[in-house]
C-alpha positions as semicolon CSV with decimal commas, in nm:
position;residue;x (nm);y (nm);z (nm)
1;M;-1,224;1,343;0,975
2;K;-0,908;1,262;0,780
3;N;-1,107;1,006;0,581
4;I;-1,351;1,271;0,473
5;L;-1,061;1,486;0,356
6;R;-0,905;1,189;0,179
7;S;-1,239;1,107;0,016
8;G;-1,269;1,469;-0,090
9;A;-0,928;1,452;-0,257
10;V;-1,028;1,131;-0,432
11;L;-1,353;1,295;-0,536
12;A;-1,163;1,588;-0,686
13;M;-0,946;1,347;-0,884
14;V;-1,244;1,148;-1,002
15;F;-1,439;1,453;-1,113
16;G;-1,146;1,515;-1,344
17;L;-1,237;1,203;-1,545
18;S;-1,339;1,220;-1,908
19;A;-1,440;1,005;-2,195
20;C;-1,080;0,915;-2,272
21;G;-1,159;0,571;-2,398
22;G;-1,222;0,315;-2,128
23;K;-1,031;0,500;-1,856
24;A;-1,335;0,694;-1,738
25;S;-1,548;0,381;-1,732
26;E;-1,277;0,195;-1,542
27;A;-1,248;0,471;-1,285
28;I;-1,625;0,494;-1,237
29;A;-1,639;0,116;-1,193
30;A;-1,356;0,135;-0,937
31;M;-1,548;0,403;-0,748
32;G;-1,858;0,184;-0,750
33;K;-1,662;-0,110;-0,609
34;A;-1,511;0,115;-0,343
35;A;-1,857;0,245;-0,247
36;D;-1,981;-0,113;-0,210
37;A;-1,674;-0,201;-0,003
38;M;-1,727;0,105;0,219
39;C;-2,089;0,012;0,279
40;A;-1,983;-0,344;0,370
41;C;-1,747;-0,214;0,639
42;K;-1,839;-0,275;1,000
43;D;-1,582;-0,045;1,161
44;Q;-1,372;0,264;1,100
45;A;-1,053;0,062;1,041
46;C;-1,216;-0,101;0,739
47;A;-1,332;0,239;0,610
48;D;-0,978;0,374;0,649
49;K;-0,844;0,086;0,440
50;V;-1,108;0,133;0,168
51;S;-1,027;0,506;0,151
52;A;-0,653;0,442;0,131
53;D;-0,696;0,173;-0,135
54;L;-0,923;0,399;-0,337
55;A;-0,674;0,685;-0,324
56;K;-0,404;0,453;-0,457
57;T;-0,633;0,322;-0,731
58;M;-0,737;0,671;-0,839
59;E;-0,373;0,778;-0,878
60;K;-0,364;0,608;-1,218
61;Y;-0,657;0,824;-1,335
62;K;-0,522;1,156;-1,206
63;D;-0,433;1,294;-1,550
64;T;-0,768;1,211;-1,705
65;K;-1,003;1,503;-1,774
66;G;-1,374;1,475;-1,703
67;T;-1,705;1,543;-1,870
68;K;-2,027;1,654;-1,706
69;A;-2,182;1,318;-1,795
70;D;-1,905;1,136;-1,606
71;A;-1,952;1,363;-1,307
72;E;-2,326;1,291;-1,312
73;K;-2,254;0,916;-1,307
74;L;-2,030;0,965;-1,006
75;K;-2,272;1,168;-0,795
76;P;-2,485;0,876;-0,672
77;I;-2,175;0,662;-0,618
78;M;-2,007;0,930;-0,407
79;T;-2,330;1,001;-0,219
80;K;-2,357;0,632;-0,132
81;M;-1,992;0,610;-0,027
82;M;-1,999;0,923;0,188
83;G;-2,327;0,816;0,351
84;C;-2,181;0,481;0,451
85;Q;-1,862;0,645;0,573
86;M;-2,057;0,892;0,787
87;K;-2,260;0,609;0,944
88;L;-1,937;0,435;1,041
89;M;-1,793;0,754;1,186
90;K;-2,106;0,809;1,396
91;A;-2,102;0,447;1,511
92;D;-1,738;0,482;1,613
93;V;-1,813;0,768;1,852
94;P;-1,844;0,633;2,206
95;P;-2,171;0,707;2,382
96;P;-2,170;0,986;2,636
97;P;-2,104;0,880;2,993
98;P;-2,409;0,823;3,209
99;P;-2,507;1,113;3,431
100;A;-2,336;1,119;3,767
101;D;-2,536;0,983;4,057
102;P;-2,692;1,269;4,245
103;A;-2,547;1,331;4,588
104;P;-2,762;1,174;4,855
105;A;-2,985;1,409;5,044
106;D;-2,912;1,472;5,410
107;P;-2,764;1,159;5,561
108;A;-2,984;0,959;5,793
109;P;-2,967;1,083;6,151
110;A;-2,736;0,886;6,374
111;A;-2,894;0,655;6,627
112;P;-2,896;0,799;6,978
113;A;-2,620;0,673;7,200
114;D;-2,713;0,414;7,458
115;P;-2,773;0,583;7,788
116;A;-2,508;0,513;8,041
117;P;-2,598;0,223;8,265
118;A;-2,732;0,324;8,599
119;Q;-2,508;0,259;8,890
């Protein structure tokens, strides 16, 4: 869950991008690389690292303002990244425990005691 929040914070920073020279293009390219890295992850630890690295990378673009065109370019990238992250989160959830064995029905009747030997 914290990764989704972190990704949301990164998304908010990225949607602030604009056509300030090559900065917007650089940031969009960085997001694309991060989305590819997220989709290559096989476990949640990898996804955590990608999210943390992306947050650090996006720090240098935090003061850049965005255009609608930049935001439109980011939508498919963010959709891809979030989709891959959600798959990893679902895969990381352990399966539910198997149902408990039902209690056996009435136990088998005990065998009759041997009759006492005749004297």
